[in-house]
mmCIF file with all atom_site columns, C-alpha atoms in Angstrom:
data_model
loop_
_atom_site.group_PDB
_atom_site.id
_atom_site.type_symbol
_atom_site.label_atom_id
_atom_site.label_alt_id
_atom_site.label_comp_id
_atom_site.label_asym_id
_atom_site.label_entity_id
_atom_site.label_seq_id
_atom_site.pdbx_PDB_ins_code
_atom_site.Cartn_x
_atom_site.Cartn_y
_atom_site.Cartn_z
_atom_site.occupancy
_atom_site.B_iso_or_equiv
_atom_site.pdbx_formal_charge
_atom_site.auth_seq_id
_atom_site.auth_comp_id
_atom_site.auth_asym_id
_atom_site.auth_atom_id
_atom_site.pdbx_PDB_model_num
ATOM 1   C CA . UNK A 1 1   ? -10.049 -29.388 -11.832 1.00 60.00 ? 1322 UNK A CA 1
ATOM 2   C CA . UNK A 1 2   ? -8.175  -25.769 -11.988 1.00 67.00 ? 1323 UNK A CA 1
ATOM 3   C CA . UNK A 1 3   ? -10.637 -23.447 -13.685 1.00 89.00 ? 1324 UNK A CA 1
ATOM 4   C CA . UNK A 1 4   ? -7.841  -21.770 -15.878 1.00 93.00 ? 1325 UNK A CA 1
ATOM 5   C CA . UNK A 1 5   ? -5.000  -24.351 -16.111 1.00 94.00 ? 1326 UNK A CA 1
ATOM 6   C CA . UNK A 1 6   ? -1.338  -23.423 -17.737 1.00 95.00 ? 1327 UNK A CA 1
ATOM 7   C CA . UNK A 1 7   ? 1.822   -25.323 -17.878 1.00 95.00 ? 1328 UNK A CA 1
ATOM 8   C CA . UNK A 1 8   ? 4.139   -23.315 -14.952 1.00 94.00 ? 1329 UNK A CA 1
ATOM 9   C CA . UNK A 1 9   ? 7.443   -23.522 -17.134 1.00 93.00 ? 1330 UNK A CA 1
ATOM 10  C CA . UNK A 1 10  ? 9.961   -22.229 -17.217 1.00 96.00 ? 1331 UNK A CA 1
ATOM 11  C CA . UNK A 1 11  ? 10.074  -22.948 -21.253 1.00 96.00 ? 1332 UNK A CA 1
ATOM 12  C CA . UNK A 1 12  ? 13.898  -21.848 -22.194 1.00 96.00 ? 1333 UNK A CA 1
ATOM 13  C CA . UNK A 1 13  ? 14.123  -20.684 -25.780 1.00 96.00 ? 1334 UNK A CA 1
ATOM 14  C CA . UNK A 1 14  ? 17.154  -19.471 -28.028 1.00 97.00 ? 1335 UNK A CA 1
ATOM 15  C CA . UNK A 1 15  ? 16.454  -16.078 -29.195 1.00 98.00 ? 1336 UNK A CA 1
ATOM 16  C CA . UNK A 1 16  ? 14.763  -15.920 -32.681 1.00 98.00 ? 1337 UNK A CA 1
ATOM 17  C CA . UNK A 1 17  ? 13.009  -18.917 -32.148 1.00 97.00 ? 1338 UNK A CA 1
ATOM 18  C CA . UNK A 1 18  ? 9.105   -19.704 -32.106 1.00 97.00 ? 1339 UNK A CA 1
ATOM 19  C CA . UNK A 1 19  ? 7.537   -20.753 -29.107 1.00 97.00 ? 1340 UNK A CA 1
ATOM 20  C CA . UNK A 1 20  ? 4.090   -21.836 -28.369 1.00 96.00 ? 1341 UNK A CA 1
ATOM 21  C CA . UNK A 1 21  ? 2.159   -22.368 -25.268 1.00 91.00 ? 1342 UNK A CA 1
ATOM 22  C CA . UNK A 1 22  ? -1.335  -23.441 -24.207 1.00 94.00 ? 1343 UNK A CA 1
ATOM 23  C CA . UNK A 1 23  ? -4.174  -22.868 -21.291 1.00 96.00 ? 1344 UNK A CA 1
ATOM 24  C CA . UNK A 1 24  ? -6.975  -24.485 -20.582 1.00 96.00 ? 1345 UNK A CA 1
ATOM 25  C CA . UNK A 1 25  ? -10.055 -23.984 -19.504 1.00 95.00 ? 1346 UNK A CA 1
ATOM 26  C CA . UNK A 1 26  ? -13.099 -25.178 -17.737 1.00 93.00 ? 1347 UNK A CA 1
ATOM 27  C CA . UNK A 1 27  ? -16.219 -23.349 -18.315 1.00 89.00 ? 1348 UNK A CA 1
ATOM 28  C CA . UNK A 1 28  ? -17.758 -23.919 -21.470 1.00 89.00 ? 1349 UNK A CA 1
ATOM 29  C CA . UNK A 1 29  ? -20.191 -20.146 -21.027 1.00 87.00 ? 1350 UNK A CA 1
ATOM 30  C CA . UNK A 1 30  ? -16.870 -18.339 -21.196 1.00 88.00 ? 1351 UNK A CA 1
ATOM 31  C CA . UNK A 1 31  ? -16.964 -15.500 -23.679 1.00 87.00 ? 1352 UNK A CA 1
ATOM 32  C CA . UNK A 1 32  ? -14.108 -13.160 -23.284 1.00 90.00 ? 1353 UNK A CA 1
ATOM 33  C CA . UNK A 1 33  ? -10.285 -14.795 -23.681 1.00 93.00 ? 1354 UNK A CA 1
ATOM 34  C CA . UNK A 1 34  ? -6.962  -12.620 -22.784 1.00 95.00 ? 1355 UNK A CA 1
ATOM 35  C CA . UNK A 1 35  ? -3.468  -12.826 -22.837 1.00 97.00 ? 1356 UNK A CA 1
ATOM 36  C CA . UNK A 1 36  ? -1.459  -10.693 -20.193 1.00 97.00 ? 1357 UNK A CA 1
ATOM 37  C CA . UNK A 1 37  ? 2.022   -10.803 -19.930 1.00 97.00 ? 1358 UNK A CA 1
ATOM 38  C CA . UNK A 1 38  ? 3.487   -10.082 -15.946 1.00 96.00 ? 1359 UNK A CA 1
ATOM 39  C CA . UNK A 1 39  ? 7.512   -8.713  -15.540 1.00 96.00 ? 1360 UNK A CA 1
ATOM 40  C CA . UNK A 1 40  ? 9.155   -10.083 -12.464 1.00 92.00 ? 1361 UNK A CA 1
ATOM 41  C CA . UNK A 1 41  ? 7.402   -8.159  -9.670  1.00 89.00 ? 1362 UNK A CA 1
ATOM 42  C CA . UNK A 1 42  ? 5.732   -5.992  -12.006 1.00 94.00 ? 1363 UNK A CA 1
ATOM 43  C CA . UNK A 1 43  ? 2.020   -5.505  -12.861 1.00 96.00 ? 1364 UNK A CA 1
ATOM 44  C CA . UNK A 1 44  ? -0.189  -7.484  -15.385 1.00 96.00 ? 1365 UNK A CA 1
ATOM 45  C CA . UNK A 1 45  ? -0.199  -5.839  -18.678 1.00 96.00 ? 1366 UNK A CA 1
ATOM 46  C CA . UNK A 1 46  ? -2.523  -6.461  -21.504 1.00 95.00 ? 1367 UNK A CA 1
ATOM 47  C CA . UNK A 1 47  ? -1.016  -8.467  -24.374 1.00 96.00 ? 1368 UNK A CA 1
ATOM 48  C CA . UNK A 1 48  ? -3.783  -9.299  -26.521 1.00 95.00 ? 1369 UNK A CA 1
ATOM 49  C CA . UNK A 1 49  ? -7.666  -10.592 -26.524 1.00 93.00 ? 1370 UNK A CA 1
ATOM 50  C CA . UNK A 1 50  ? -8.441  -13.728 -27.956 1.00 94.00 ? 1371 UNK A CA 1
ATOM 51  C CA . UNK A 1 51  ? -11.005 -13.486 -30.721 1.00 89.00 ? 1372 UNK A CA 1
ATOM 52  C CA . UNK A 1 52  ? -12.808 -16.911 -32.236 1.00 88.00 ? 1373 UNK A CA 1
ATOM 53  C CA . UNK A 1 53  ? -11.125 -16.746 -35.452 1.00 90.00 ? 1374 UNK A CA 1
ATOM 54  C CA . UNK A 1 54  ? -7.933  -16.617 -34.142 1.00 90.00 ? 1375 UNK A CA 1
ATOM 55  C CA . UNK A 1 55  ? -6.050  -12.864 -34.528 1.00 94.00 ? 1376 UNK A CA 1
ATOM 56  C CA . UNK A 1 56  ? -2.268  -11.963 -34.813 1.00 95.00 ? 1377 UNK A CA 1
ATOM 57  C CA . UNK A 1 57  ? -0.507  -8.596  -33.658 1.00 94.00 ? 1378 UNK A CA 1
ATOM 58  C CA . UNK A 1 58  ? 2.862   -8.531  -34.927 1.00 96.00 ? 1379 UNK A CA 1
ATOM 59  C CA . UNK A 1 59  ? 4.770   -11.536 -33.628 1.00 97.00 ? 1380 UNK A CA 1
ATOM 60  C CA . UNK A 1 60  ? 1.973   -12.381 -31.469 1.00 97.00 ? 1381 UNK A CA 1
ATOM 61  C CA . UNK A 1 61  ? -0.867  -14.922 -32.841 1.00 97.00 ? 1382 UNK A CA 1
ATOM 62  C CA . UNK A 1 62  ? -3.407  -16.105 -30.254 1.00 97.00 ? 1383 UNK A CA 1
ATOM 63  C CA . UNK A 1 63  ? -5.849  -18.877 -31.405 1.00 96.00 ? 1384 UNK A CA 1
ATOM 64  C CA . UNK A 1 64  ? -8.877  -20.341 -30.142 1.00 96.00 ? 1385 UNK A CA 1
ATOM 65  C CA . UNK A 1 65  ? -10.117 -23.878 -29.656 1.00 94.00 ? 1386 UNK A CA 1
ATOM 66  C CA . UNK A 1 66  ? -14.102 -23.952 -28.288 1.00 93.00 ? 1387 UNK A CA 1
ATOM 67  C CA . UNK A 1 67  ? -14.188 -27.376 -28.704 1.00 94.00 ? 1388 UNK A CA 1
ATOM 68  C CA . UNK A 1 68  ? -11.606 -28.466 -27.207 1.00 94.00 ? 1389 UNK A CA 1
ATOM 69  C CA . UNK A 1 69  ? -11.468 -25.501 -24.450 1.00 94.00 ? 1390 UNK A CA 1
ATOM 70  C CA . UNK A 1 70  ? -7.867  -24.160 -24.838 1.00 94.00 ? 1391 UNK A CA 1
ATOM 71  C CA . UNK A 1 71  ? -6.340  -20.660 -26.025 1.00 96.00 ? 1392 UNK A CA 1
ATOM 72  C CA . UNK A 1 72  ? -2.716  -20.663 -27.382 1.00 97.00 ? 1393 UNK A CA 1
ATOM 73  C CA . UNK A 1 73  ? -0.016  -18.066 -28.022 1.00 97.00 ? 1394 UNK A CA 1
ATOM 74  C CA . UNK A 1 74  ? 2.912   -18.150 -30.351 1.00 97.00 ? 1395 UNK A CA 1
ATOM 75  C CA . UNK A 1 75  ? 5.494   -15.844 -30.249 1.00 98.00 ? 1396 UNK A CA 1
ATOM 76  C CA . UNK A 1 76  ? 7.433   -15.684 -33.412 1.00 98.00 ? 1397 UNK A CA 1
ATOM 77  C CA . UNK A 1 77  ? 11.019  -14.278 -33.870 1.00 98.00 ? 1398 UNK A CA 1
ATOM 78  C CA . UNK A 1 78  ? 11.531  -14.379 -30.265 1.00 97.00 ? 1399 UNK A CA 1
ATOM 79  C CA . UNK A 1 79  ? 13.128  -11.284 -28.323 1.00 97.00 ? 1400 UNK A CA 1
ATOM 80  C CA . UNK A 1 80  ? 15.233  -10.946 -25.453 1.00 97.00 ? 1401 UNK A CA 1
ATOM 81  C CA . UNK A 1 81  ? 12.404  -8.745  -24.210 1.00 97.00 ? 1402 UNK A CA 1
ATOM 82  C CA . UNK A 1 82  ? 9.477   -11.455 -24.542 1.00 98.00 ? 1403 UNK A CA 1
ATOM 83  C CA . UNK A 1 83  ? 11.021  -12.572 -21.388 1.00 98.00 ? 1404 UNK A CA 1
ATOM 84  C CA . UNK A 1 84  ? 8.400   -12.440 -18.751 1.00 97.00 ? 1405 UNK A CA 1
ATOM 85  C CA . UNK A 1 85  ? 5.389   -14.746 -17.322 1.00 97.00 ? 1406 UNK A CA 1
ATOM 86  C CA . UNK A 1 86  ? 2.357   -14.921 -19.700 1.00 97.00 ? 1407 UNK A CA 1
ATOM 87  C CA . UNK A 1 87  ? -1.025  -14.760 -18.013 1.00 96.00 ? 1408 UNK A CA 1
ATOM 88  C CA . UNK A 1 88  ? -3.790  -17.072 -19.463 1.00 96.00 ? 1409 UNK A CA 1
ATOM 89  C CA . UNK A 1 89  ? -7.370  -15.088 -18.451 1.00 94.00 ? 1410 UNK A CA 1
ATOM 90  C CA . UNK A 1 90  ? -11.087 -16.658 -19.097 1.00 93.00 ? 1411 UNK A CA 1
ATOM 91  C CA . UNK A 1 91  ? -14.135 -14.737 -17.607 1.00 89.00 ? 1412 UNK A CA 1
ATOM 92  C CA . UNK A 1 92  ? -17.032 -16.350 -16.294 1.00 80.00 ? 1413 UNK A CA 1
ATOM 93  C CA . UNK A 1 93  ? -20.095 -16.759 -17.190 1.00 65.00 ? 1414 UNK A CA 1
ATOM 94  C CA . UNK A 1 94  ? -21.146 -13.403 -15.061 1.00 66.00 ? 1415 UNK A CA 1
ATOM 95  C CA . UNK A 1 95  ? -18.714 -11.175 -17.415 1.00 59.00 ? 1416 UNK A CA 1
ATOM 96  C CA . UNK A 1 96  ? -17.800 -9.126  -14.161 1.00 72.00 ? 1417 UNK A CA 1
ATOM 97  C CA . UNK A 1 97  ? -15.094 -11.456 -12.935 1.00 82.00 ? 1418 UNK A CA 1
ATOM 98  C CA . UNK A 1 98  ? -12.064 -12.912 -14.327 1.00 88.00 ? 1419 UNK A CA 1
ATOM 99  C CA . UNK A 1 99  ? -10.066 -15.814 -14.289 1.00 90.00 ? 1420 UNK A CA 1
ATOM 100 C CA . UNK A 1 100 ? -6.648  -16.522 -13.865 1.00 92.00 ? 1421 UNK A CA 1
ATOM 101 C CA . UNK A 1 101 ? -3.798  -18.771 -14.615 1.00 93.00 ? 1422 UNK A CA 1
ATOM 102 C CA . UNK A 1 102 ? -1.179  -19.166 -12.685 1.00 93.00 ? 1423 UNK A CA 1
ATOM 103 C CA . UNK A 1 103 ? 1.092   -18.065 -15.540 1.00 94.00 ? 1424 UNK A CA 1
ATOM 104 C CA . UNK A 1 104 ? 3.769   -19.874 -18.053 1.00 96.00 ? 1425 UNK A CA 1
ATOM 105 C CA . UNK A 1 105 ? 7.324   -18.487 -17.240 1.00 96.00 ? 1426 UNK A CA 1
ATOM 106 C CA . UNK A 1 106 ? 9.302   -17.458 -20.582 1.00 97.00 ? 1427 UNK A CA 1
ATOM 107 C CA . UNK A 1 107 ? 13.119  -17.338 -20.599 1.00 97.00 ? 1428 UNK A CA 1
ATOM 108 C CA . UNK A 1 108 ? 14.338  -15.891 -23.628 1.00 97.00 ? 1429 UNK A CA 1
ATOM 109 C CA . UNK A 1 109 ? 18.281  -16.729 -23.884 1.00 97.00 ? 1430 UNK A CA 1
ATOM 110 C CA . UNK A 1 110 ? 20.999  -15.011 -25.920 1.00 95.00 ? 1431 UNK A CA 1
ATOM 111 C CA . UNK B 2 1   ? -3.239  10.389  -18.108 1.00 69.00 ? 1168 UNK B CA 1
ATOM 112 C CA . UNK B 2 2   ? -1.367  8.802   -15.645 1.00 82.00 ? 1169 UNK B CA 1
ATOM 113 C CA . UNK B 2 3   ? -3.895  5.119   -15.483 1.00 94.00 ? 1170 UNK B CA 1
ATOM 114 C CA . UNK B 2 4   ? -4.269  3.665   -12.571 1.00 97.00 ? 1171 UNK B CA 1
ATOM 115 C CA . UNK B 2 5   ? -2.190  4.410   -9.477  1.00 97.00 ? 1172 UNK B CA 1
ATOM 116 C CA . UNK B 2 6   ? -1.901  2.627   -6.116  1.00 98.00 ? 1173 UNK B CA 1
ATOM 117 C CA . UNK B 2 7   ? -0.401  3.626   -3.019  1.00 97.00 ? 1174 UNK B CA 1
ATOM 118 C CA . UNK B 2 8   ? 1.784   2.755   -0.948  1.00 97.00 ? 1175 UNK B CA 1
ATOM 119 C CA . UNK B 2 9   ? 3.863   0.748   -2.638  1.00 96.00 ? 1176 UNK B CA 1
ATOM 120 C CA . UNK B 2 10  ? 5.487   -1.239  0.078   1.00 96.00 ? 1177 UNK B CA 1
ATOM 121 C CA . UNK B 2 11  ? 3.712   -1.405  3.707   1.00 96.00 ? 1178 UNK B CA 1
ATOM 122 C CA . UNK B 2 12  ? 4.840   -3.960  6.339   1.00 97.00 ? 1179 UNK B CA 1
ATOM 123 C CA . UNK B 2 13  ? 2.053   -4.096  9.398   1.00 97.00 ? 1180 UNK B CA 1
ATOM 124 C CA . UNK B 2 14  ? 1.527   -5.639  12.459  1.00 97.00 ? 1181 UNK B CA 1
ATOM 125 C CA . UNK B 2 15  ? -1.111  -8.496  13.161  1.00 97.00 ? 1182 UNK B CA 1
ATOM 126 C CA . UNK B 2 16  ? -4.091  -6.829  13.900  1.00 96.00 ? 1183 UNK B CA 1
ATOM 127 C CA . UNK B 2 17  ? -3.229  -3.580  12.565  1.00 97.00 ? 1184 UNK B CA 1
ATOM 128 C CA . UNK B 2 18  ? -5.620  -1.768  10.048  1.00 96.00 ? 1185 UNK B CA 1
ATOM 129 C CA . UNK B 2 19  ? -4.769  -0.408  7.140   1.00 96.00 ? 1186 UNK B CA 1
ATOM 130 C CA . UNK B 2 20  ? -6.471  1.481   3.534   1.00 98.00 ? 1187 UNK B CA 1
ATOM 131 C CA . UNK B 2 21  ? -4.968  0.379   -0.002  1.00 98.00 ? 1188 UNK B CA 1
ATOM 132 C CA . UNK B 2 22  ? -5.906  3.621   -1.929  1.00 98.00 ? 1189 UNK B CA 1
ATOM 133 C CA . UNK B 2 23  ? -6.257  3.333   -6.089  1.00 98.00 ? 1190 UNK B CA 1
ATOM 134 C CA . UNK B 2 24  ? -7.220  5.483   -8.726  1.00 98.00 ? 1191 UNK B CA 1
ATOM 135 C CA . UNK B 2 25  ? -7.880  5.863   -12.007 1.00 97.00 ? 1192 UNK B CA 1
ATOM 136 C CA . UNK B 2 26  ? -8.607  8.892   -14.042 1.00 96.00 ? 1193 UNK B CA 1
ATOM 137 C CA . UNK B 2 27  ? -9.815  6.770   -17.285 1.00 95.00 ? 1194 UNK B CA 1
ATOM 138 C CA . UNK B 2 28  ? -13.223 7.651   -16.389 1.00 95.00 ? 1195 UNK B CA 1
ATOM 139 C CA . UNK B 2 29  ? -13.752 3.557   -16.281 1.00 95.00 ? 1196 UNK B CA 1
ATOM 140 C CA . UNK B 2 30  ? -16.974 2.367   -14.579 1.00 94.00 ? 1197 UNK B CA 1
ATOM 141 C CA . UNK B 2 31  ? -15.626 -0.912  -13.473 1.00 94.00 ? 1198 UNK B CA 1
ATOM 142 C CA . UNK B 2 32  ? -12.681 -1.875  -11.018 1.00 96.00 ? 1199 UNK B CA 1
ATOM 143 C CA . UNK B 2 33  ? -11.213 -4.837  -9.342  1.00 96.00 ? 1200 UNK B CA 1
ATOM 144 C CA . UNK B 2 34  ? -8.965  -5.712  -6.074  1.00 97.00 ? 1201 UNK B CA 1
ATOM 145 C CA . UNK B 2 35  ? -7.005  -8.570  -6.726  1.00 97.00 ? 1202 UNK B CA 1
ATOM 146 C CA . UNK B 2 36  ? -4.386  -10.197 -4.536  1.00 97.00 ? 1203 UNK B CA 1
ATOM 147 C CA . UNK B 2 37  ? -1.222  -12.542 -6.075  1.00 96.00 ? 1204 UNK B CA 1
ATOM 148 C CA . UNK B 2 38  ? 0.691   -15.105 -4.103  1.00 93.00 ? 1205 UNK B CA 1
ATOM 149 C CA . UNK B 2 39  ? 3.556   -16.334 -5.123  1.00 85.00 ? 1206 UNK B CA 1
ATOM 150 C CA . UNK B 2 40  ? 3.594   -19.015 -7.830  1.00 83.00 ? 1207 UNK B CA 1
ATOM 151 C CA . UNK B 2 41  ? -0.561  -18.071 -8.143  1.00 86.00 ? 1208 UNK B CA 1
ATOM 152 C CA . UNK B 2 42  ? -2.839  -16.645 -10.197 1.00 87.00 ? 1209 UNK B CA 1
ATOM 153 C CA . UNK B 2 43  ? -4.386  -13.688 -8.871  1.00 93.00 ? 1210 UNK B CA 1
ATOM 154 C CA . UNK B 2 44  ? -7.595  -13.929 -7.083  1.00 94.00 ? 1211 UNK B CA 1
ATOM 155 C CA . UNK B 2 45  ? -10.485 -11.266 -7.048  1.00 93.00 ? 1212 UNK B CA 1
ATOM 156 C CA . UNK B 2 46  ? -10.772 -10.168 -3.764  1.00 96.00 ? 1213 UNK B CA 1
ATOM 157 C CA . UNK B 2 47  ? -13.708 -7.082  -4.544  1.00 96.00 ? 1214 UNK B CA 1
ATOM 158 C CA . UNK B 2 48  ? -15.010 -5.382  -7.763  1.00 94.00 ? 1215 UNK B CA 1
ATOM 159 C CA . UNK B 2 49  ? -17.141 -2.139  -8.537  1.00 95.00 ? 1216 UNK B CA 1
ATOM 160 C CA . UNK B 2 50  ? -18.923 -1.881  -11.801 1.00 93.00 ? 1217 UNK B CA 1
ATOM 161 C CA . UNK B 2 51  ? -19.922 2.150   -10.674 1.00 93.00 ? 1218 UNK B CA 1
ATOM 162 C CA . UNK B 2 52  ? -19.995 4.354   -7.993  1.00 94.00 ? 1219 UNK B CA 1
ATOM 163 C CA . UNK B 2 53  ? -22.307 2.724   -4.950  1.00 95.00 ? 1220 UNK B CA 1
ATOM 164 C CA . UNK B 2 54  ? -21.974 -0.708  -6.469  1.00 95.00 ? 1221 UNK B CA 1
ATOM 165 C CA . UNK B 2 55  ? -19.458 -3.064  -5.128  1.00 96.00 ? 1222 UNK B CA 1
ATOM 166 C CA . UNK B 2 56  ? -19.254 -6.896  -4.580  1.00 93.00 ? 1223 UNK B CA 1
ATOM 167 C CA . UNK B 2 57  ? -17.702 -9.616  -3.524  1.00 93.00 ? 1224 UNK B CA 1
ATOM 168 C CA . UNK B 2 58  ? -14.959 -11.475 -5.248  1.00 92.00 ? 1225 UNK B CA 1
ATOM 169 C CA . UNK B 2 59  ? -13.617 -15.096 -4.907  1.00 90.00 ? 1226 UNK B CA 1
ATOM 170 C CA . UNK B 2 60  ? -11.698 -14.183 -1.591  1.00 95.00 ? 1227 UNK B CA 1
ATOM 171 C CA . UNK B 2 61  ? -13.241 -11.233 0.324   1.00 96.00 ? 1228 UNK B CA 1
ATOM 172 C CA . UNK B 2 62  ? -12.956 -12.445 3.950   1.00 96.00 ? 1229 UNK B CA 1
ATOM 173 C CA . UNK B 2 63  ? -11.326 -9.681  6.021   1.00 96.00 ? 1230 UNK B CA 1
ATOM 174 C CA . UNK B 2 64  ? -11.576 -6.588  3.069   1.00 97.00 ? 1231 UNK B CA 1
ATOM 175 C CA . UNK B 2 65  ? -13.671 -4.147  2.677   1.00 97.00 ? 1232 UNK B CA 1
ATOM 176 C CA . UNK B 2 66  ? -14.364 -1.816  -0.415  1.00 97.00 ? 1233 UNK B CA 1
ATOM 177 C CA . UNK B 2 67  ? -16.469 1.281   -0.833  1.00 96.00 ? 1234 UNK B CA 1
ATOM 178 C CA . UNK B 2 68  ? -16.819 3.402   -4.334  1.00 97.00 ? 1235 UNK B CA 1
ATOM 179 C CA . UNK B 2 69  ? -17.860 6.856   -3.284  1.00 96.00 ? 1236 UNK B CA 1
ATOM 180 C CA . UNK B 2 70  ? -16.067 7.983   -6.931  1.00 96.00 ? 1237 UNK B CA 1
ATOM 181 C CA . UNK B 2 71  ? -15.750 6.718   -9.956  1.00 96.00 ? 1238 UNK B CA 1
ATOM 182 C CA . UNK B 2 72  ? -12.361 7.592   -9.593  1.00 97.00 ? 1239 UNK B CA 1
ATOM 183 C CA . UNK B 2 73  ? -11.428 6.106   -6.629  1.00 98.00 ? 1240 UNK B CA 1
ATOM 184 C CA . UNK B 2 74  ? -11.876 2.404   -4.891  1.00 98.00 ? 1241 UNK B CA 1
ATOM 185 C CA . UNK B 2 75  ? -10.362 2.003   -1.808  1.00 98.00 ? 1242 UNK B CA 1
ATOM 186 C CA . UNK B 2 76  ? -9.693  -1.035  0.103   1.00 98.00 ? 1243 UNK B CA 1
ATOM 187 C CA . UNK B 2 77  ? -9.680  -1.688  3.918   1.00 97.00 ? 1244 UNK B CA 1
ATOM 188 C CA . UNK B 2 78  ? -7.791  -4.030  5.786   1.00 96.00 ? 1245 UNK B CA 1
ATOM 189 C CA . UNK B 2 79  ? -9.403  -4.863  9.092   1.00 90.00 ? 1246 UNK B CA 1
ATOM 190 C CA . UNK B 2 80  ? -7.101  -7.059  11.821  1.00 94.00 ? 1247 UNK B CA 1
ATOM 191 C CA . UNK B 2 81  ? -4.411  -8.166  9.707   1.00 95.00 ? 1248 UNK B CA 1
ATOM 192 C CA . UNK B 2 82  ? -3.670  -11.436 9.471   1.00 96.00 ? 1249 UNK B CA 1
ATOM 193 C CA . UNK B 2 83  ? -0.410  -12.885 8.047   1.00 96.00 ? 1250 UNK B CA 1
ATOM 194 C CA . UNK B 2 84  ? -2.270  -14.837 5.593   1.00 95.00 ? 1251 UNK B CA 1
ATOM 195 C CA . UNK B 2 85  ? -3.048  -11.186 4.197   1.00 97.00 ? 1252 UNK B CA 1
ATOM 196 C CA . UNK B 2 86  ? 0.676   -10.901 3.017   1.00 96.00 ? 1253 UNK B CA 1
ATOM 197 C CA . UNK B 2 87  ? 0.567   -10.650 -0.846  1.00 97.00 ? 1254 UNK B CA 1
ATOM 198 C CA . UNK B 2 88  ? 0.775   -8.867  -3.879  1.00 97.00 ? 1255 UNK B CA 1
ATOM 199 C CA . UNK B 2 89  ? -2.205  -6.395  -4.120  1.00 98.00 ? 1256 UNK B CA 1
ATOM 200 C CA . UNK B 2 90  ? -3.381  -5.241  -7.315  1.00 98.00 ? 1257 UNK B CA 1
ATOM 201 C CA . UNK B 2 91  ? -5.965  -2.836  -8.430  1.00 98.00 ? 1258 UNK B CA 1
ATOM 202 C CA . UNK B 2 92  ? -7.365  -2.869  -12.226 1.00 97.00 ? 1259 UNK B CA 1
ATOM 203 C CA . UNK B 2 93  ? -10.310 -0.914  -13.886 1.00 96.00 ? 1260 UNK B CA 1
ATOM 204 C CA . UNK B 2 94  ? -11.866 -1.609  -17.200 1.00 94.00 ? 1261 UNK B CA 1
ATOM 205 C CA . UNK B 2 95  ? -14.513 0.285   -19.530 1.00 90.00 ? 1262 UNK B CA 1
ATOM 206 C CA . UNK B 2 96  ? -16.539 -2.556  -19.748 1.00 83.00 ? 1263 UNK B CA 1
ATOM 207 C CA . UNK B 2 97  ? -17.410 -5.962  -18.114 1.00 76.00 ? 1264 UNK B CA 1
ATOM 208 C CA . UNK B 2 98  ? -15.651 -8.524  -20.383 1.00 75.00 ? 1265 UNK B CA 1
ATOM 209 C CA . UNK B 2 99  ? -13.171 -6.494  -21.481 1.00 83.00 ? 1266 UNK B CA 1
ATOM 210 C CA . UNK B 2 100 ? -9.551  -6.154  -20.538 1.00 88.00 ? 1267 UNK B CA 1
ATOM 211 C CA . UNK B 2 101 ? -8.529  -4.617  -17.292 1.00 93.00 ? 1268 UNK B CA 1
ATOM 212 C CA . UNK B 2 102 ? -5.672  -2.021  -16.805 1.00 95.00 ? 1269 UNK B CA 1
ATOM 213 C CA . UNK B 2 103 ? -3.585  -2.535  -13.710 1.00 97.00 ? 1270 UNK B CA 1
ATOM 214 C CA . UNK B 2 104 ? -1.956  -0.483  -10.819 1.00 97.00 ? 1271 UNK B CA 1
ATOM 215 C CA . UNK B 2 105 ? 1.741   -0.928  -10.109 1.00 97.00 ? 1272 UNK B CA 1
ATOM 216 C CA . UNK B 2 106 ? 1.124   -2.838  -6.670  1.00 97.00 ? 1273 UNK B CA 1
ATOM 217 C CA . UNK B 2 107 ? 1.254   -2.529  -2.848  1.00 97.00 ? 1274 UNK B CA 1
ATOM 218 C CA . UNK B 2 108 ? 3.594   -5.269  -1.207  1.00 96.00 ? 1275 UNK B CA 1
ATOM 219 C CA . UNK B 2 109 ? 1.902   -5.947  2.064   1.00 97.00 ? 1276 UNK B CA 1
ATOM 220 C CA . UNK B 2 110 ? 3.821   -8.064  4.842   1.00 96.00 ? 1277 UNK B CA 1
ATOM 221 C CA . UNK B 2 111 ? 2.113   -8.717  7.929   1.00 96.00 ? 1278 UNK B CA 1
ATOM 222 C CA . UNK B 2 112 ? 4.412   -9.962  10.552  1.00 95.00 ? 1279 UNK B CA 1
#
């Protein structure tokens, strides 16, 4: 089993719409949750951490599941711009090293 | 406060050549991280620093090699290059262990 698991995509979405995706993830010690969106041939960027009571910036809400060992994002009122891959990112148990997903590809159409 | 800069951005080497990835970061951030991306992957942690004279190994270190003289600066060396070392090099730092990580632009590395 993939440590950090996410569905690849592409998920096509009409602007203005709300769209939700999930990762999962293997080891139960992890502490630290991120979301990280990646631009075609660009650099990671941070989006948001992923706090245990759930936490929202703007359009962005990112949730937590322990039990069940998944994050989530939704993106409300989506953009043209929210185009990109998102990056699902667990640490391990050492809190030195980080996870990744391979990413969820976002297509944002007019 | 220009982050975290890599360089080059683009290299294409022989097999067996050598080569130095240079990053730096003037955040004054005690940790940083070599990662490299394949296509359709997530990124892997090649080496990581959490202060100058401390490095270790990440999930794929075979044929890298790190040193942290600085806490500015964390090089990595390609020894022999392999084709198998073509990829999508990043370099990140962070202020703290299991926090988020601020990344360099890239180096594109073909080896042909």
């Amino acid at each position: 089993r993939k440590e950090v698991e996410q569905d690849p995509g592409p998920f096509n979405v009409p602007e203005g719409a709300t769209v939700a995706f999930n990762c999962t993830y293997s080891n139960s010690a992890s502490q630290s949750f991120f979301w990280y969106r990646q631009d075609c041939r660009k650099e990671p960027k941070l989006l948001m951490s992923v706090y245990s009571s759930g936490n929202e910036d703007g359009r962005f809400t990112a949730q937590l599941n322990r039990a069940s060992q998944y994050i989530s994002l939704l993106i409300r009122d989506s953009k043209l711009s929210d185009s990109a891959t998102y990056l699902c990112v667990v640490d391990m148990d050492s809190n030195y090293q980080l996870i990744w997903g391979a990413g969820t590809k976002l297509i944002i159409k007019p | 406060n220009a982050g975290v800069t890599q360089t080059p951005k683009f290299r294409i080497l022989k097999i067996g050549q050598s080569m130095t990835l240079q990053c730096t970061q003037d955040m004054n951030h005690n940790y940083m991280y070599w990662y490299r991306q394949d296509p359709g992957m997530g990124l892997k942690l090649i080496y990581y620093s959490v202060g100058a004279g401390i490095t270790d190994k990440g999930e794929v270190p075979n044929g890298y090699n790190v040193s942290r003289s600085t806490t500015e600066d964390f090089p990595l060396r390609l020894e022999l290059a392999a084709p198998s070392q073509t990829s999508v090099y990043f370099c990140a730092s962070t202020h703290a262990g299991g926090a988020g990580q601020y990344f360099g632009p890239g180096t594109r590395l073909t080896v042909l």
